[in-house]
XYZ file of C-alpha atoms in Angstrom:
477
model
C -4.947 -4.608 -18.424
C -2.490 -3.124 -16.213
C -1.652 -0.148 -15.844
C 1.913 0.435 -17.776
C 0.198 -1.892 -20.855
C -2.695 0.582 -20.647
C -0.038 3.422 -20.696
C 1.984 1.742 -23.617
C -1.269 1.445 -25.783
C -2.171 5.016 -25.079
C 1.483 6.065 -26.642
C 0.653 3.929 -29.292
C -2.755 5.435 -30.277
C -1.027 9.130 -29.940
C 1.439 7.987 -32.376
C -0.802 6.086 -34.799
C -3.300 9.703 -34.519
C -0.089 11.492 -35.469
C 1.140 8.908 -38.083
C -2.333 9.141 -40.276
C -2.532 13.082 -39.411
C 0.573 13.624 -41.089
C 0.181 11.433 -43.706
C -3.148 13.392 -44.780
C -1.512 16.323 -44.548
C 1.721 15.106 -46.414
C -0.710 14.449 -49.450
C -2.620 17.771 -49.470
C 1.006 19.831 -49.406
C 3.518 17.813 -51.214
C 4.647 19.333 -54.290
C 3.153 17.279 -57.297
C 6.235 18.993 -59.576
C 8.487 17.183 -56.638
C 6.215 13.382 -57.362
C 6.442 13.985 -60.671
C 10.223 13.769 -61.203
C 10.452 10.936 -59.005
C 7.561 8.807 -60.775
C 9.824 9.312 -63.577
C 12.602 8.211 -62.245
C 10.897 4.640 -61.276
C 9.651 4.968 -57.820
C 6.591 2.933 -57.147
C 5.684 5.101 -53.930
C 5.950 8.245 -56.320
C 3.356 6.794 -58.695
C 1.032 5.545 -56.045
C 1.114 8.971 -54.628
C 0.515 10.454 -57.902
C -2.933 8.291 -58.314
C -3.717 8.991 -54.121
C -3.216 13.006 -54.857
C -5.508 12.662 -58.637
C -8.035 11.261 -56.742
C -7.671 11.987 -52.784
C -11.295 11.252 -51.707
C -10.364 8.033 -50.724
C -7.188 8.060 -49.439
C -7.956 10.904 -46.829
C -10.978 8.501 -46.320
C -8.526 6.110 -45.209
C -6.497 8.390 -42.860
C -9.784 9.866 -41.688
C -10.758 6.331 -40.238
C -7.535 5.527 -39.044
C -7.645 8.748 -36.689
C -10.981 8.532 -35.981
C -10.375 4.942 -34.800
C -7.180 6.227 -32.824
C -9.219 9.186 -31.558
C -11.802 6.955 -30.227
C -9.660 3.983 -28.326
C -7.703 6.581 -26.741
C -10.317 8.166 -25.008
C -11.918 4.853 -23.944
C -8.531 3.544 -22.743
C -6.889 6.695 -21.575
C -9.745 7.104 -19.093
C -9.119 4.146 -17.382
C -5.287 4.203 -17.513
C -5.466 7.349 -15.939
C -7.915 6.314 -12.942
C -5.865 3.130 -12.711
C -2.130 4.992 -12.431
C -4.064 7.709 -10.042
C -5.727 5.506 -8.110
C -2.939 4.754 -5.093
C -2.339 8.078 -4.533
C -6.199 8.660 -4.696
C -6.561 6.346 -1.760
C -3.694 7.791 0.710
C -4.460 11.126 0.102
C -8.370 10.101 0.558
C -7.621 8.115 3.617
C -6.226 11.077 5.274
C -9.398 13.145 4.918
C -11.071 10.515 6.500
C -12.912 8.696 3.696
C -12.245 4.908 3.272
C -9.986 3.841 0.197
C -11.658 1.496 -2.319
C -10.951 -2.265 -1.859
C -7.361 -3.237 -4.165
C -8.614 -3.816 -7.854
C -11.244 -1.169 -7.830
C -11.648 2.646 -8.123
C -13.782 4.729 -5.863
C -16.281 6.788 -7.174
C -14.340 9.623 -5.862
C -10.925 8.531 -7.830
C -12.999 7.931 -11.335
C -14.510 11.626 -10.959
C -10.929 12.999 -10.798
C -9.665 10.843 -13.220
C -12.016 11.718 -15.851
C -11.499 15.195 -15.245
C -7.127 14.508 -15.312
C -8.243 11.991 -17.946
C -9.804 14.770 -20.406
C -7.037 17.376 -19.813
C -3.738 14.681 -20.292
C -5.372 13.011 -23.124
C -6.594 16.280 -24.463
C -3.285 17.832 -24.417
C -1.657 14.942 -25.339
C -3.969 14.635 -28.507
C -3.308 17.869 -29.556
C 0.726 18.608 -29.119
C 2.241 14.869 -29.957
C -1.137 13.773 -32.147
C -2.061 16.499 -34.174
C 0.455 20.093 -33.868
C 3.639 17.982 -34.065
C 2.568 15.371 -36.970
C 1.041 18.501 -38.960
C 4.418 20.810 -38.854
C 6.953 17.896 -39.481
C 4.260 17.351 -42.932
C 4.390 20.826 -43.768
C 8.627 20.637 -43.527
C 8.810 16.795 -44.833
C 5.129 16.816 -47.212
C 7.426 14.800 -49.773
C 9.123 12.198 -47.439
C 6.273 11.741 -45.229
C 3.928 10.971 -47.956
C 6.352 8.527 -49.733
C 6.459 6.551 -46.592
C 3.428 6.437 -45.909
C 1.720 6.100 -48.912
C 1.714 2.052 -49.199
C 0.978 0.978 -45.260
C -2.132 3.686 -45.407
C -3.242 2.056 -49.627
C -2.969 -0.989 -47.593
C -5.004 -0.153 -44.829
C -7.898 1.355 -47.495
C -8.130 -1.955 -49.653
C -8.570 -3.823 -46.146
C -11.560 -1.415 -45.104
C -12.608 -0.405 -48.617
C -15.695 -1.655 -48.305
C -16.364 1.333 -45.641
C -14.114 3.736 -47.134
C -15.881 3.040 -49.893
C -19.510 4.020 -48.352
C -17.056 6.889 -47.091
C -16.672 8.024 -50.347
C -20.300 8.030 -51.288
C -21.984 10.320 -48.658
C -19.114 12.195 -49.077
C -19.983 13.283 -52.622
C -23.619 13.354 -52.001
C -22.464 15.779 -49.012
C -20.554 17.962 -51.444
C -23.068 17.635 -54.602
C -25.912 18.984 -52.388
C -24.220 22.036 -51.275
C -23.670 22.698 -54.617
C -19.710 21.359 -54.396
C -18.119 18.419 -56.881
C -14.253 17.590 -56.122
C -12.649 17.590 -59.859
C -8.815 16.573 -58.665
C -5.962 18.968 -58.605
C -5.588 19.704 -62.123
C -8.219 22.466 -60.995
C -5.960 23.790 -57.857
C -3.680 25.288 -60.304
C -1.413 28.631 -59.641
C -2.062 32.321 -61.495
C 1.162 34.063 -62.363
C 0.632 36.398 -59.850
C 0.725 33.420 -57.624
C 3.590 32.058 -59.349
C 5.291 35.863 -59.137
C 4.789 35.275 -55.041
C 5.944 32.253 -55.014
C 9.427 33.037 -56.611
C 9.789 36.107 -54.207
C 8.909 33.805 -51.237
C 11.865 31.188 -53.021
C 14.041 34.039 -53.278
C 14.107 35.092 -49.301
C 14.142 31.412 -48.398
C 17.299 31.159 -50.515
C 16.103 28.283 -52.321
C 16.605 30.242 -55.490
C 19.762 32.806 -56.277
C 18.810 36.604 -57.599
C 19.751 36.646 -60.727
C 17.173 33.224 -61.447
C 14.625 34.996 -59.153
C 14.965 37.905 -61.920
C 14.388 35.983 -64.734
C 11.401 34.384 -63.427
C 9.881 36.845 -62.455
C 10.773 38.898 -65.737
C 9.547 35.635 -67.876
C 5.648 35.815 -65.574
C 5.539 39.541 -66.408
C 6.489 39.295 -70.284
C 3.150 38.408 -71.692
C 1.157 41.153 -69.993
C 3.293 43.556 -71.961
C 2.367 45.291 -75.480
C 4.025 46.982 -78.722
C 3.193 50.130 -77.274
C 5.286 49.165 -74.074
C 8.541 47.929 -75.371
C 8.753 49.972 -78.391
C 11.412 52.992 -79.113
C 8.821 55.810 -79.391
C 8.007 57.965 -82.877
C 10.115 60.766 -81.252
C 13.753 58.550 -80.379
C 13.452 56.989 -84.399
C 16.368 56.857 -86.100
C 14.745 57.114 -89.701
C 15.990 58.154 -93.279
C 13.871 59.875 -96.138
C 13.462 57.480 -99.383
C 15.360 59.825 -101.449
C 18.292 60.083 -99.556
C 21.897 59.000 -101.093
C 23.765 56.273 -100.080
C 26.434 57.821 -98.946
C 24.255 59.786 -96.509
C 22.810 56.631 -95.184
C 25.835 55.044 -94.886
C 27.411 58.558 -92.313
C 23.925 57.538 -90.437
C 24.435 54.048 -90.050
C 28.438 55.208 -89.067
C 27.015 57.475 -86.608
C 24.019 55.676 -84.873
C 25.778 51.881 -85.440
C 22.372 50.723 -85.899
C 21.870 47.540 -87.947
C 18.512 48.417 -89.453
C 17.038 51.783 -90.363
C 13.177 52.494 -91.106
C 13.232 54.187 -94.578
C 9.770 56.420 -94.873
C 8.607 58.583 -97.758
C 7.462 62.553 -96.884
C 6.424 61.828 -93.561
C 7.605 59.094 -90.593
C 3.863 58.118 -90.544
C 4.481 56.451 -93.668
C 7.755 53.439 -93.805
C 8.167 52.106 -96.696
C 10.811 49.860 -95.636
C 13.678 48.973 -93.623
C 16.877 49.188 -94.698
C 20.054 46.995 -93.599
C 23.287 48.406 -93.130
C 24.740 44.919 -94.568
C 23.146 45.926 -97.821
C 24.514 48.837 -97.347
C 28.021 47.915 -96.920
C 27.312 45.196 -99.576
C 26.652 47.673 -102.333
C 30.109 49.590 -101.364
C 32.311 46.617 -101.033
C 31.105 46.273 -104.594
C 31.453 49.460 -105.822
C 35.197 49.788 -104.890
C 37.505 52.361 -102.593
C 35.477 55.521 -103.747
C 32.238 54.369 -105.298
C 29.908 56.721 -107.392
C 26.138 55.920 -105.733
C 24.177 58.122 -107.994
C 22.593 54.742 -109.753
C 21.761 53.295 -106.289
C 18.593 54.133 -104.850
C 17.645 52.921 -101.327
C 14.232 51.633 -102.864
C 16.800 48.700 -104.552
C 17.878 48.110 -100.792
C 14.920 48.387 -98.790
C 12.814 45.452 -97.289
C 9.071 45.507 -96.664
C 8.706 46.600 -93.360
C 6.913 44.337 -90.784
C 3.882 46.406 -89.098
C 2.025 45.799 -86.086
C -0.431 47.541 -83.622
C 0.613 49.366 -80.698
C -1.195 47.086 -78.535
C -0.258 43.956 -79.623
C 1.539 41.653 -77.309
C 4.793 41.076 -77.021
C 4.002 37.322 -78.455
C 2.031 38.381 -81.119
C 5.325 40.671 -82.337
C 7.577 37.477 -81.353
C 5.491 35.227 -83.522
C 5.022 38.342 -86.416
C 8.598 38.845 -86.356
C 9.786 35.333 -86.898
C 7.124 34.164 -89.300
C 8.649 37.170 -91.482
C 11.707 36.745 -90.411
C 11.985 39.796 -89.833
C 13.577 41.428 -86.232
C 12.517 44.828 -86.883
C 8.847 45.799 -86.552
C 7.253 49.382 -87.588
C 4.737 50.145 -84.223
C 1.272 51.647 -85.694
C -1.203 53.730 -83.340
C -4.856 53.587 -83.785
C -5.406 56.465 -86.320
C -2.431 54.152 -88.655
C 0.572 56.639 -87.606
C 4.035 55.337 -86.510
C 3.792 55.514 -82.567
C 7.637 53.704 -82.564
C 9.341 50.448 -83.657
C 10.339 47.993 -81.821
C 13.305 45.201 -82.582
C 14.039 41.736 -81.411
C 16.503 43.519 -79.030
C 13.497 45.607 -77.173
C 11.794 41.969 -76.361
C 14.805 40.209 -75.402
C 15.926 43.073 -73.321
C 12.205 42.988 -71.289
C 13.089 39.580 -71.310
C 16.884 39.415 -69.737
C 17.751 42.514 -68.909
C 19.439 45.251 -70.964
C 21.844 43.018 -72.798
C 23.966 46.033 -74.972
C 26.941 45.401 -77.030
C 30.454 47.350 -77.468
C 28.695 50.415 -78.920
C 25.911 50.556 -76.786
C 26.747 52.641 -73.394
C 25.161 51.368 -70.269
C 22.177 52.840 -69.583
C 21.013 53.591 -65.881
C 17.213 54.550 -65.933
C 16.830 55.157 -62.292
C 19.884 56.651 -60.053
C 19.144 56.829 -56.354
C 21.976 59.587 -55.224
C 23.208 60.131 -51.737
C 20.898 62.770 -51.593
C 18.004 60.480 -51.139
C 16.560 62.141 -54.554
C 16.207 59.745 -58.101
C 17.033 60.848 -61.159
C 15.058 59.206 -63.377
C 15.018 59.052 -67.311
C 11.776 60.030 -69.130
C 11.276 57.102 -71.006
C 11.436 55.017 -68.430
C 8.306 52.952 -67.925
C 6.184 54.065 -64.947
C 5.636 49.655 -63.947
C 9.330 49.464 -64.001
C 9.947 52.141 -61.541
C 7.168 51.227 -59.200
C 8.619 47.596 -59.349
C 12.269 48.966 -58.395
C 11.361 51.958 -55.405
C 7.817 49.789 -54.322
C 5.622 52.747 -55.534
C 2.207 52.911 -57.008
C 2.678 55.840 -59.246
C -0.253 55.352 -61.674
C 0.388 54.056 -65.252
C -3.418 53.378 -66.532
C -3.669 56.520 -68.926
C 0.393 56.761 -69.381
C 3.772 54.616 -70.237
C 6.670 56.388 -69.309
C 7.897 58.127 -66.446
C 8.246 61.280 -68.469
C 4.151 61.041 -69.665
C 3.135 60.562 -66.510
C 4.516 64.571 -64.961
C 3.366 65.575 -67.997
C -0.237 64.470 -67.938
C 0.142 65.936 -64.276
C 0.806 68.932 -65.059
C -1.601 69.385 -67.788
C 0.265 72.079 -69.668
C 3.515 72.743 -71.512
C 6.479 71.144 -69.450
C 8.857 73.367 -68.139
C 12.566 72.645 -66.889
C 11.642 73.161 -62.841
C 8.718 72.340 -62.560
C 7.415 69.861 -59.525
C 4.180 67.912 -59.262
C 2.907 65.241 -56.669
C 2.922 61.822 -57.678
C 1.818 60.628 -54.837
C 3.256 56.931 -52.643
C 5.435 59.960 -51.187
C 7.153 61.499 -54.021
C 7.320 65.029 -55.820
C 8.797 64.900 -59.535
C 10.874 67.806 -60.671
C 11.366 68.447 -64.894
C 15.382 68.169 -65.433
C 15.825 68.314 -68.657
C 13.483 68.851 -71.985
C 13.819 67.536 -75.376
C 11.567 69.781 -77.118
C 8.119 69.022 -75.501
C 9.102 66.162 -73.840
C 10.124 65.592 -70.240
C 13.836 63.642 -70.788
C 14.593 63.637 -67.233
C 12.904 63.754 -63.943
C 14.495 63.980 -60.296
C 12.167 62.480 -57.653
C 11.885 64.239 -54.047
C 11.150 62.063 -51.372
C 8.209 63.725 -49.324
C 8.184 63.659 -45.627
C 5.904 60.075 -45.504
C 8.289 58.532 -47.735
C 11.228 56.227 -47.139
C 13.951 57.836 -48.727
C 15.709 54.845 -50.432
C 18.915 53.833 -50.355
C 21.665 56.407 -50.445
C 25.107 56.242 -51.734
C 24.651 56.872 -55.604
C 23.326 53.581 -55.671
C 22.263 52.885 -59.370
C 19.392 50.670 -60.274
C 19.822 48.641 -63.722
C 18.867 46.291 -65.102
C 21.362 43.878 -63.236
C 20.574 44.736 -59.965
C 16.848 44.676 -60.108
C 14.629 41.920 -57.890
C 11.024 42.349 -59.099
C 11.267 41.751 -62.926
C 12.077 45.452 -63.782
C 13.875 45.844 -66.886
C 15.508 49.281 -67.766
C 14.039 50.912 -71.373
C 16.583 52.297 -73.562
C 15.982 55.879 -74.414
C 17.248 55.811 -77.579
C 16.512 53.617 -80.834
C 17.610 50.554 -80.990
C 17.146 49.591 -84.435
């Protein structure tokens, strides 16, 4: 073989090492999501790579042989190519030292000891950059093109050599099943939604998905890992009437608050009785005429049964309670049976989308970053949703809310001016009190800490990235 042949084969062994390196690594890191939709759509290659990727044993069997194969003929013929193409030069450069060339046709001893030596470094590098590095990044970019290509000349090439694919396939197994190790497909390489939570953010800086559908991912993985207890207005922010109120004093409430529903309890909030509707209520005075007498009217007449559920319920199990009963008010019950807080339809669809409000609902900005570099902070806020909005760890294991959290801290009676260290570089200052509790807190960035963003930038529930969504601190009933 001459020397330029020898040369052409060894291009085409580097390519046909790079063809089935790529295609083995097109199958491991194509997206089956991405197969899937195009199986559906008809595509032969699609489905074949569906079966190859179920089952991969023996398809990477089959690229396996063909680079082992490609591995192995270049190194035999590379050698020699390389003594061959080396070999004039070899013999001037020899003849000038005073050694006698080799006779035309043959190599000298000397000339096959340097060309193994330039022989193991070309091929080597040549291996490596255009048969391996190159073949492995264009898969990682192209896993889906690649391995649609590819799919059907390398299927082809395993039912030709299945016979030793096949024996492949076996030792393989007995390989794995003696270290303890059985391959069970990829249904098993499956992602947790922490994963999945990664995986959006990643999507989100690559710009393959916009902010607001980041959010709602993200928002969607988090909304099962959240309870009753969570999303609920708490016992304190209840909007409630006594049994034995009049109607007309229920319906100045329902004019005041502009709630739609109103937990009706009897001597003491730890015990609803029902929930009453401001529809019935507007029902009974349509009826009743311009200036109704109410004295006959009771609100037991109007009341419903209330829907209860435990404060750590998830927020499925109250999605599921709720419309079973159809009912989108729920009363919230701690563990000694007391009302901890209710929680609405609204609450989950807010942790859901975002704080969603209508025309009587006011805007409500949980966290303020000012140009200070201080927060202000509501109480109620949930201690997650801040650490998902400044990156802190502030712990929530014992507490909720923002507001809990300096109080536990503190360990006595909150008073307005009062600082304690939170630690991931913050100090919390009490604002404001409502009665005991904390209703505002101002966070002071500590010397480690990044202030944040300044410029009275306001964090809400539209302009969040990680899933955060802003609690309402008042009923919502």
């Amino acid at each position: 073989m001459s020397p330029l042949a020898g040369l052409f084969v060894v291009l085409l062994l580097v390519a046909a090492n790079g063809f089935f390196v790529a295609t083995e690594f097109a199958l491991v890191s194509s997206r089956s999501t991405r197969i899937d939709q195009l199986a559906a759509t008809g595509s032969r290659a699609a489905r074949m790579v569906q079966r190859a990727k179920a089952n991969p044993t023996r398809f990477i069997s089959g690229t396996q042989l063909g680079v082992t194969v490609a591995s192995l003929l270049l190194g035999w013929i590379g050698e020699t190519t390389f003594a061959e193409l080396i070999q004039p030069g070899l013999d001037g450069l020899l003849g000038l030292v005073g050694q006698s060339p080799a006779a035309p046709g043959e190599i000298s001893t000397t000339a096959h000891a340097i060309a193994s030596v330039l022989a193991l470094f070309g091929i080597t590098f040549f291996h490596i950059t255009l048969g391996e590095q190159v073949p492995k990044i264009l898969a990682l970019q192209r896993a889906e093109s690649i391995v649609l290509f590819a799919v059907q000349p390398v299927s082809v090439l395993a039912w030709i050599f299945r016979p030793f694919i096949g024996l492949l396939y076996l030792f393989t197994n007995v390989v794995l099943r003696g270290i303890g190790l059985e391959y069970r497909g990829e249904e098993t390489a499956v992602h947790s939604p922490e994963e999945l939570q990664l995986l959006v953010s990643q999507a989100a800086r690559a710009g393959v998905m916009t902010g607001p559908e980041g959010e709602l991912v993200q928002r969607a993985l988090a909304f099962p890992d959240q309870t009753a207890g969570e999303v609920m207005v708490p016992r304190t922010e209840i909007i409630a009437l006594p049994v034995e109120s009049r109607v007309q004093d229920a319906l100045r409430v329902a004019q005041r608050h502009r709630h739609t529903r109103f937990p009706v309890y009897e001597k003491t909030i730890d015990n609803v009785i029902g929930i009453l509707s401001t529809k019935d209520l507007l029902s009974v005075a349509a009826r009743r005429g311009p200036r109704p007498p109410f004295g006959d009217v009771s609100l037991r007449r109007l009341i419903r049964p209330p829907l209860v559920v435990p404060q750590g319920a998830s927020v499925f199990e109250v999605l599921a309670s709720m419309k079973a009963a159809r009912q989108p008010m729920a009363v919230v019950l701690d563990e000694f049976g007391g009302t901890a807080g209710i929680v609405t339809l609204k609450d989950l669809v807010t942790r859901l989308l975002g704080d969603v409000g209508d025309e009587y609902t006011p805007a409500v900005q949980e966290v303020r970053t000012l140009a200070d570099g201080t927060i202000l902070a509501d109480g109620l806020a949930l201690v997650e949703d801040v650490n998902a909005q400044l990156g802190t760890h502030f712990d929530a294991s014992e507490v909720d809310s923002l507001g809990g959290l300096v109080f536990s801290r503190l360990g006595r009676r909150p008073r307005v001016g009062d600082e304690v260290d939170l630690g991931s570089g913050y100090r919390a200052r009490v604002e404001r009190l409502d009665g005991l509790r904390v209703a505002r807190v101002r966070l002071l960035p500590t010397r480690q800490a990044t202030p944040p963003p300044s410029g009275d930038q306001r964090t809400s529930s539209s302009s969040t990235t990680d899933g955060a969504v802003p609690r309402r601190p008042h009923s919502a009933a």
